PDB file of C-alpha atoms in Angstrom:
ATOM      1  CA  GLY A 284      54.081  64.108 166.988  1.00 67.00           C
ATOM      2  CA  ALA A 285      57.134  62.531 166.622  1.00 84.00           C
ATOM      3  CA  VAL A 286      58.107  61.691 170.093  1.00 90.00           C
ATOM      4  CA  VAL A 287      60.771  59.077 171.158  1.00 94.00           C
ATOM      5  CA  SER A 288      61.098  57.834 174.776  1.00 95.00           C
ATOM      6  CA  GLN A 289      64.145  56.323 176.800  1.00 96.00           C
ATOM      7  CA  HIS A 290      64.327  53.636 179.697  1.00 96.00           C
ATOM      8  CA  PRO A 291      65.419  54.077 182.197  1.00 96.00           C
ATOM      9  CA  SER A 292      66.133  57.757 181.598  1.00 94.00           C
ATOM     10  CA  TRP A 293      69.230  57.191 184.124  1.00 95.00           C
ATOM     11  CA  VAL A 294      71.151  53.892 185.551  1.00 96.00           C
ATOM     12  CA  ILE A 295      73.537  52.912 188.099  1.00 96.00           C
ATOM     13  CA  CYS A 296      75.527  49.742 187.874  1.00 95.00           C
ATOM     14  CA  LYS A 297      77.534  47.472 189.317  1.00 96.00           C
ATOM     15  CA  SER A 298      80.833  46.896 186.714  1.00 96.00           C
ATOM     16  CA  GLY A 299      80.423  43.407 184.500  1.00 96.00           C
ATOM     17  CA  THR A 300      76.635  43.305 184.783  1.00 96.00           C
ATOM     18  CA  SER A 301      74.406  44.543 181.744  1.00 97.00           C
ATOM     19  CA  VAL A 302      72.259  46.839 181.063  1.00 97.00           C
ATOM     20  CA  LYS A 303      69.085  47.087 178.771  1.00 97.00           C
ATOM     21  CA  ILE A 304      68.304  50.366 177.559  1.00 97.00           C
ATOM     22  CA  GLU A 305      64.864  50.743 175.813  1.00 97.00           C
ATOM     23  CA  CYS A 306      64.339  53.172 173.213  1.00 96.00           C
ATOM     24  CA  ARG A 307      60.453  53.467 172.115  1.00 95.00           C
ATOM     25  CA  SER A 308      58.985  55.571 168.981  1.00 93.00           C
ATOM     26  CA  LEU A 309      55.476  56.479 170.843  1.00 93.00           C
ATOM     27  CA  ASP A 310      53.234  58.114 167.645  1.00 89.00           C
ATOM     28  CA  PHE A 311      55.225  56.080 164.667  1.00 89.00           C
ATOM     29  CA  GLN A 312      56.495  53.585 162.951  1.00 90.00           C
ATOM     30  CA  ALA A 313      60.339  54.339 163.378  1.00 89.00           C
ATOM     31  CA  THR A 314      62.019  52.420 159.891  1.00 89.00           C
ATOM     32  CA  THR A 315      65.263  52.919 160.871  1.00 92.00           C
ATOM     33  CA  MET A 316      66.994  53.543 164.561  1.00 94.00           C
ATOM     34  CA  PHE A 317      70.118  55.580 165.021  1.00 95.00           C
ATOM     35  CA  TRP A 318      72.544  54.236 169.113  1.00 96.00           C
ATOM     36  CA  TYR A 319      74.825  57.628 169.762  1.00 96.00           C
ATOM     37  CA  ARG A 320      76.676  58.021 172.827  1.00 95.00           C
ATOM     38  CA  GLN A 321      77.524  61.106 174.269  1.00 90.00           C
ATOM     39  CA  PHE A 322      80.455  62.330 176.576  1.00 83.00           C
ATOM     40  CA  PRO A 323      80.667  64.683 178.623  1.00 79.00           C
ATOM     41  CA  LYS A 324      81.286  68.325 177.090  1.00 76.00           C
ATOM     42  CA  GLN A 325      81.659  66.311 173.459  1.00 80.00           C
ATOM     43  CA  SER A 326      78.909  66.011 170.404  1.00 85.00           C
ATOM     44  CA  LEU A 327      77.459  62.699 169.812  1.00 90.00           C
ATOM     45  CA  MET A 328      78.874  59.424 168.089  1.00 92.00           C
ATOM     46  CA  LEU A 329      76.902  57.344 166.444  1.00 93.00           C
ATOM     47  CA  MET A 330      77.522  54.052 167.774  1.00 95.00           C
ATOM     48  CA  ALA A 331      75.221  51.845 165.371  1.00 94.00           C
ATOM     49  CA  THR A 332      72.146  52.021 162.692  1.00 93.00           C
ATOM     50  CA  SER A 333      69.415  49.799 163.426  1.00 91.00           C
ATOM     51  CA  ASN A 334      66.521  49.086 160.515  1.00 87.00           C
ATOM     52  CA  GLU A 335      63.488  46.982 161.614  1.00 84.00           C
ATOM     53  CA  GLY A 336      63.732  42.827 161.140  1.00 81.00           C
ATOM     54  CA  SER A 337      68.110  43.086 160.600  1.00 83.00           C
ATOM     55  CA  LYS A 338      71.343  43.080 162.374  1.00 87.00           C
ATOM     56  CA  ALA A 339      71.850  46.364 162.796  1.00 91.00           C
ATOM     57  CA  THR A 340      75.206  48.403 161.341  1.00 92.00           C
ATOM     58  CA  TYR A 341      77.971  49.033 163.858  1.00 94.00           C
ATOM     59  CA  GLU A 342      80.412  52.139 163.257  1.00 92.00           C
ATOM     60  CA  GLN A 343      84.171  51.470 163.096  1.00 91.00           C
ATOM     61  CA  GLY A 344      85.412  50.899 166.335  1.00 92.00           C
ATOM     62  CA  VAL A 345      82.235  50.145 167.909  1.00 94.00           C
ATOM     63  CA  GLU A 346      82.337  46.501 170.002  1.00 93.00           C
ATOM     64  CA  LYS A 347      79.372  44.521 168.381  1.00 92.00           C
ATOM     65  CA  ASP A 348      79.295  42.326 170.934  1.00 94.00           C
ATOM     66  CA  LYS A 349      79.564  44.426 173.932  1.00 95.00           C
ATOM     67  CA  PHE A 350      76.531  46.725 172.945  1.00 96.00           C
ATOM     68  CA  LEU A 351      74.443  44.817 171.241  1.00 95.00           C
ATOM     69  CA  ILE A 352      71.680  46.018 169.447  1.00 94.00           C
ATOM     70  CA  ASN A 353      67.752  44.967 168.878  1.00 91.00           C
ATOM     71  CA  HIS A 354      65.394  46.028 166.839  1.00 89.00           C
ATOM     72  CA  ALA A 355      62.335  43.888 166.466  1.00 82.00           C
ATOM     73  CA  SER A 356      59.595  45.543 166.001  1.00 89.00           C
ATOM     74  CA  LEU A 357      58.913  49.557 164.633  1.00 90.00           C
ATOM     75  CA  THR A 358      58.290  51.526 167.571  1.00 92.00           C
ATOM     76  CA  LEU A 359      61.542  50.030 170.066  1.00 93.00           C
ATOM     77  CA  SER A 360      64.680  49.063 169.673  1.00 94.00           C
ATOM     78  CA  THR A 361      66.827  47.747 172.825  1.00 95.00           C
ATOM     79  CA  LEU A 362      70.492  47.985 173.465  1.00 97.00           C
ATOM     80  CA  THR A 363      72.741  45.714 175.528  1.00 97.00           C
ATOM     81  CA  VAL A 364      75.221  46.810 176.850  1.00 97.00           C
ATOM     82  CA  THR A 365      77.214  43.505 178.169  1.00 96.00           C
ATOM     83  CA  SER A 366      79.547  42.783 180.973  1.00 96.00           C
ATOM     84  CA  ALA A 367      80.013  46.663 181.636  1.00 96.00           C
ATOM     85  CA  HIS A 368      82.580  48.489 182.624  1.00 95.00           C
ATOM     86  CA  PRO A 369      83.935  52.449 184.305  1.00 95.00           C
ATOM     87  CA  GLU A 370      84.276  53.276 180.554  1.00 94.00           C
ATOM     88  CA  ASP A 371      81.546  52.470 179.192  1.00 95.00           C
ATOM     89  CA  SER A 372      79.895  55.249 181.488  1.00 95.00           C
ATOM     90  CA  SER A 373      78.507  57.443 179.201  1.00 94.00           C
ATOM     91  CA  PHE A 374      75.269  59.536 178.092  1.00 94.00           C
ATOM     92  CA  TYR A 375      73.270  56.986 175.009  1.00 97.00           C
ATOM     93  CA  ILE A 376      70.673  58.673 173.450  1.00 96.00           C
ATOM     94  CA  CYS A 377      69.139  57.518 170.294  1.00 96.00           C
ATOM     95  CA  SER A 378      66.903  58.976 167.889  1.00 95.00           C
ATOM     96  CA  ALA A 379      64.620  57.487 164.993  1.00 94.00           C
ATOM     97  CA  SER A 380      63.123  57.971 161.196  1.00 91.00           C
ATOM     98  CA  GLN A 381      60.618  56.809 159.478  1.00 87.00           C
ATOM     99  CA  ALA A 382      60.515  55.901 155.901  1.00 80.00           C
ATOM    100  CA  GLY A 383      58.507  58.509 153.327  1.00 80.00           C
ATOM    101  CA  PRO A 384      59.430  62.060 152.618  1.00 77.00           C
ATOM    102  CA  THR A 385      60.898  63.190 156.148  1.00 78.00           C
ATOM    103  CA  ARG A 386      63.236  60.252 156.650  1.00 78.00           C
ATOM    104  CA  ASP A 387      66.064  62.521 156.610  1.00 80.00           C
ATOM    105  CA  THR A 388      65.107  63.930 159.469  1.00 86.00           C
ATOM    106  CA  GLN A 389      65.728  61.990 162.899  1.00 91.00           C
ATOM    107  CA  TYR A 390      63.216  62.223 166.133  1.00 92.00           C
ATOM    108  CA  PHE A 391      65.737  62.028 169.284  1.00 93.00           C
ATOM    109  CA  GLY A 392      65.012  60.738 172.923  1.00 94.00           C
ATOM    110  CA  PRO A 393      65.614  62.367 176.523  1.00 93.00           C
ATOM    111  CA  GLY A 394      68.761  59.923 176.680  1.00 94.00           C
ATOM    112  CA  THR A 395      69.847  57.651 179.047  1.00 96.00           C
ATOM    113  CA  ARG A 396      72.642  57.941 181.545  1.00 95.00           C
ATOM    114  CA  LEU A 397      74.667  55.486 182.550  1.00 96.00           C
ATOM    115  CA  THR A 398      77.252  54.914 184.981  1.00 96.00           C
ATOM    116  CA  VAL A 399      79.014  51.975 186.020  1.00 96.00           C
ATOM    117  CA  LEU A 400      80.967  51.530 188.985  1.00 95.00           C
TER     118      LEU A 400
ATOM    119  CA  ALA B 189      85.497  60.826 156.178  1.00 64.00           C
ATOM    120  CA  GLN B 190      82.712  63.047 156.381  1.00 75.00           C
ATOM    121  CA  SER B 191      83.732  65.505 159.573  1.00 89.00           C
ATOM    122  CA  VAL B 192      81.754  68.877 160.875  1.00 94.00           C
ATOM    123  CA  SER B 193      83.279  71.607 162.993  1.00 94.00           C
ATOM    124  CA  GLN B 194      81.411  74.123 164.838  1.00 95.00           C
ATOM    125  CA  HIS B 195      84.405  76.504 165.403  1.00 87.00           C
ATOM    126  CA  ASN B 196      82.931  78.583 168.494  1.00 86.00           C
ATOM    127  CA  HIS B 197      82.476  75.719 171.187  1.00 90.00           C
ATOM    128  CA  HIS B 198      80.950  78.635 173.630  1.00 94.00           C
ATOM    129  CA  VAL B 199      79.565  81.920 172.906  1.00 96.00           C
ATOM    130  CA  ILE B 200      78.716  84.427 176.238  1.00 97.00           C
ATOM    131  CA  LEU B 201      76.481  87.312 174.423  1.00 96.00           C
ATOM    132  CA  SER B 202      73.682  89.647 176.409  1.00 97.00           C
ATOM    133  CA  GLU B 203      70.201  89.475 175.427  1.00 96.00           C
ATOM    134  CA  ALA B 204      68.770  91.144 171.896  1.00 96.00           C
ATOM    135  CA  ALA B 205      71.605  90.590 170.380  1.00 97.00           C
ATOM    136  CA  SER B 206      72.611  89.168 167.142  1.00 97.00           C
ATOM    137  CA  LEU B 207      73.686  85.634 166.956  1.00 97.00           C
ATOM    138  CA  GLU B 208      75.695  83.302 164.322  1.00 97.00           C
ATOM    139  CA  LEU B 209      77.270  80.204 164.961  1.00 97.00           C
ATOM    140  CA  GLY B 210      79.825  79.003 162.094  1.00 97.00           C
ATOM    141  CA  CYS B 211      79.214  75.045 161.206  1.00 97.00           C
ATOM    142  CA  ASN B 212      81.311  74.035 158.325  1.00 96.00           C
ATOM    143  CA  TYR B 213      81.604  70.163 156.720  1.00 94.00           C
ATOM    144  CA  SER B 214      84.444  68.514 154.939  1.00 91.00           C
ATOM    145  CA  TYR B 215      81.819  66.116 152.461  1.00 81.00           C
ATOM    146  CA  GLY B 216      81.734  67.164 148.477  1.00 76.00           C
ATOM    147  CA  GLY B 217      78.762  64.951 148.156  1.00 82.00           C
ATOM    148  CA  THR B 218      75.360  65.763 147.721  1.00 87.00           C
ATOM    149  CA  VAL B 219      74.142  66.740 151.832  1.00 90.00           C
ATOM    150  CA  ASN B 220      71.476  67.864 153.923  1.00 92.00           C
ATOM    151  CA  LEU B 221      71.810  69.892 156.700  1.00 95.00           C
ATOM    152  CA  PHE B 222      70.712  70.445 160.386  1.00 96.00           C
ATOM    153  CA  TRP B 223      70.408  72.181 162.687  1.00 97.00           C
ATOM    154  CA  TYR B 224      69.599  70.738 166.273  1.00 96.00           C
ATOM    155  CA  VAL B 225      68.826  72.376 170.145  1.00 95.00           C
ATOM    156  CA  GLN B 226      69.333  71.192 173.536  1.00 92.00           C
ATOM    157  CA  TYR B 227      68.150  73.358 176.392  1.00 92.00           C
ATOM    158  CA  PRO B 228      69.668  72.086 179.451  1.00 87.00           C
ATOM    159  CA  GLY B 229      68.285  68.943 180.621  1.00 83.00           C
ATOM    160  CA  GLN B 230      66.364  68.251 177.841  1.00 86.00           C
ATOM    161  CA  HIS B 231      66.927  66.123 174.960  1.00 86.00           C
ATOM    162  CA  LEU B 232      67.684  67.474 170.657  1.00 91.00           C
ATOM    163  CA  GLN B 233      65.293  69.372 169.092  1.00 92.00           C
ATOM    164  CA  LEU B 234      65.253  70.163 165.525  1.00 92.00           C
ATOM    165  CA  LEU B 235      65.420  73.724 165.065  1.00 95.00           C
ATOM    166  CA  LEU B 236      65.577  73.591 161.561  1.00 96.00           C
ATOM    167  CA  LYS B 237      66.927  71.845 158.275  1.00 94.00           C
ATOM    168  CA  TYR B 238      68.034  72.039 154.799  1.00 95.00           C
ATOM    169  CA  PHE B 239      67.342  69.453 151.918  1.00 92.00           C
ATOM    170  CA  SER B 240      67.412  71.682 148.280  1.00 91.00           C
ATOM    171  CA  GLY B 241      65.763  74.521 147.452  1.00 93.00           C
ATOM    172  CA  ASP B 242      66.018  78.104 148.556  1.00 95.00           C
ATOM    173  CA  PRO B 243      69.958  77.753 149.994  1.00 95.00           C
ATOM    174  CA  LEU B 244      68.043  80.701 153.352  1.00 97.00           C
ATOM    175  CA  VAL B 245      65.987  77.950 155.984  1.00 97.00           C
ATOM    176  CA  LYS B 246      64.210  79.861 158.324  1.00 96.00           C
ATOM    177  CA  GLY B 247      63.542  77.189 161.895  1.00 95.00           C
ATOM    178  CA  ILE B 248      61.484  77.872 164.795  1.00 93.00           C
ATOM    179  CA  LYS B 249      61.914  80.411 167.638  1.00 94.00           C
ATOM    180  CA  GLY B 250      63.117  82.679 165.298  1.00 96.00           C
ATOM    181  CA  PHE B 251      65.957  80.721 163.897  1.00 97.00           C
ATOM    182  CA  GLU B 252      67.745  80.697 160.118  1.00 97.00           C
ATOM    183  CA  ALA B 253      70.670  79.383 158.744  1.00 98.00           C
ATOM    184  CA  GLU B 254      72.135  79.760 154.720  1.00 97.00           C
ATOM    185  CA  PHE B 255      74.058  77.212 153.093  1.00 95.00           C
ATOM    186  CA  ILE B 256      76.971  78.288 151.153  1.00 95.00           C
ATOM    187  CA  LYS B 257      77.617  75.573 149.074  1.00 91.00           C
ATOM    188  CA  SER B 258      80.763  77.230 147.534  1.00 92.00           C
ATOM    189  CA  LYS B 259      82.133  77.080 151.481  1.00 94.00           C
ATOM    190  CA  PHE B 260      80.948  73.969 152.371  1.00 94.00           C
ATOM    191  CA  SER B 261      79.224  76.116 155.560  1.00 96.00           C
ATOM    192  CA  PHE B 262      75.604  76.072 157.213  1.00 97.00           C
ATOM    193  CA  ASN B 263      76.016  78.691 159.586  1.00 97.00           C
ATOM    194  CA  LEU B 264      73.060  79.505 162.007  1.00 98.00           C
ATOM    195  CA  ARG B 265      71.882  82.682 163.038  1.00 97.00           C
ATOM    196  CA  LYS B 266      69.177  85.099 165.397  1.00 97.00           C
ATOM    197  CA  PRO B 267      68.906  88.353 164.830  1.00 97.00           C
ATOM    198  CA  SER B 268      68.071  88.724 168.515  1.00 97.00           C
ATOM    199  CA  VAL B 269      68.782  86.481 170.754  1.00 97.00           C
ATOM    200  CA  GLN B 270      66.475  85.854 174.337  1.00 96.00           C
ATOM    201  CA  TRP B 271      67.581  84.050 177.973  1.00 95.00           C
ATOM    202  CA  SER B 272      65.822  81.276 176.541  1.00 95.00           C
ATOM    203  CA  ASP B 273      68.033  81.095 173.996  1.00 97.00           C
ATOM    204  CA  THR B 274      70.750  79.683 176.619  1.00 97.00           C
ATOM    205  CA  ALA B 275      71.284  76.171 175.113  1.00 96.00           C
ATOM    206  CA  GLU B 276      73.782  74.073 173.106  1.00 94.00           C
ATOM    207  CA  TYR B 277      73.667  73.889 169.291  1.00 97.00           C
ATOM    208  CA  PHE B 278      75.213  71.173 167.665  1.00 96.00           C
ATOM    209  CA  CYS B 279      74.816  70.847 163.581  1.00 96.00           C
ATOM    210  CA  ALA B 280      74.674  67.866 161.500  1.00 95.00           C
ATOM    211  CA  VAL B 281      75.538  66.683 157.654  1.00 94.00           C
ATOM    212  CA  ASN B 282      73.996  63.737 156.494  1.00 90.00           C
ATOM    213  CA  GLU B 283      75.887  62.354 153.239  1.00 83.00           C
ATOM    214  CA  ARG B 284      72.462  61.412 151.322  1.00 78.00           C
ATOM    215  CA  ALA B 285      74.761  58.360 149.747  1.00 76.00           C
ATOM    216  CA  ALA B 286      75.302  56.659 152.898  1.00 74.00           C
ATOM    217  CA  GLY B 287      71.779  56.643 153.625  1.00 73.00           C
ATOM    218  CA  ASN B 288      70.560  59.083 156.656  1.00 78.00           C
ATOM    219  CA  LYS B 289      73.310  58.898 159.755  1.00 86.00           C
ATOM    220  CA  LEU B 290      74.663  61.711 160.902  1.00 91.00           C
ATOM    221  CA  THR B 291      77.813  63.190 161.269  1.00 91.00           C
ATOM    222  CA  PHE B 292      77.375  65.704 164.711  1.00 94.00           C
ATOM    223  CA  GLY B 293      79.668  69.612 165.015  1.00 94.00           C
ATOM    224  CA  GLY B 294      81.330  69.737 168.529  1.00 92.00           C
ATOM    225  CA  GLY B 295      78.004  71.603 169.863  1.00 94.00           C
ATOM    226  CA  THR B 296      78.495  75.377 170.820  1.00 95.00           C
ATOM    227  CA  ARG B 297      77.048  75.901 174.268  1.00 95.00           C
ATOM    228  CA  VAL B 298      75.335  79.855 174.106  1.00 97.00           C
ATOM    229  CA  LEU B 299      74.315  81.347 177.485  1.00 97.00           C
ATOM    230  CA  VAL B 300      72.711  84.337 177.051  1.00 97.00           C
ATOM    231  CA  LYS B 301      73.139  87.236 179.639  1.00 95.00           C
ATOM    232  CA  PRO B 302      69.808  88.523 180.634  1.00 88.00           C
TER     233      PRO B 302
END
């Protein structure tokens, strides 16, 4: 149980285009989803937290107009990187948690590798 | 701000050797503590977690961790590693007062030589 998927697993795009990444909880209802980015050989950095039906809460230094997050249902959150540039190239990972006694445990997706040319 | 430190960036050891990975955090309030593992080419998986109770926590695959509140530490141990334990290990901390946001340590790459 507690499986999280991401789509696509990798994407290459041209500079200036927008890219949408999906995060789905497959067998549970994700009341909260998190988006992280991981640079090569570095740790995960939290970008934003989203609760179903609410606006996302962004971490300091993360541009909310550049990284649009939508969490419209209990099983789906999307991250859209708008007007992507080469410096946005990274590994983007989502996680999800559910309400109840395991709400403090996050289940991670496999990640999406974004390369902006 | 909350920070999590993993002192070893890389660890190389032979099969059957014992493993201990250090993790320290800076927050003085009530925390939940986690160790995640990322095997090559795979996503993060939860190894074990501590919320309350017995400070010695046992996880999957023979791993355990000990929470020492006075030292702000949550070190991960395994008495005898296997080649399949080659992976990157991340310590993470969640401040209960801040909801369930996780702060990750920098990770430790462990290479077990057969």
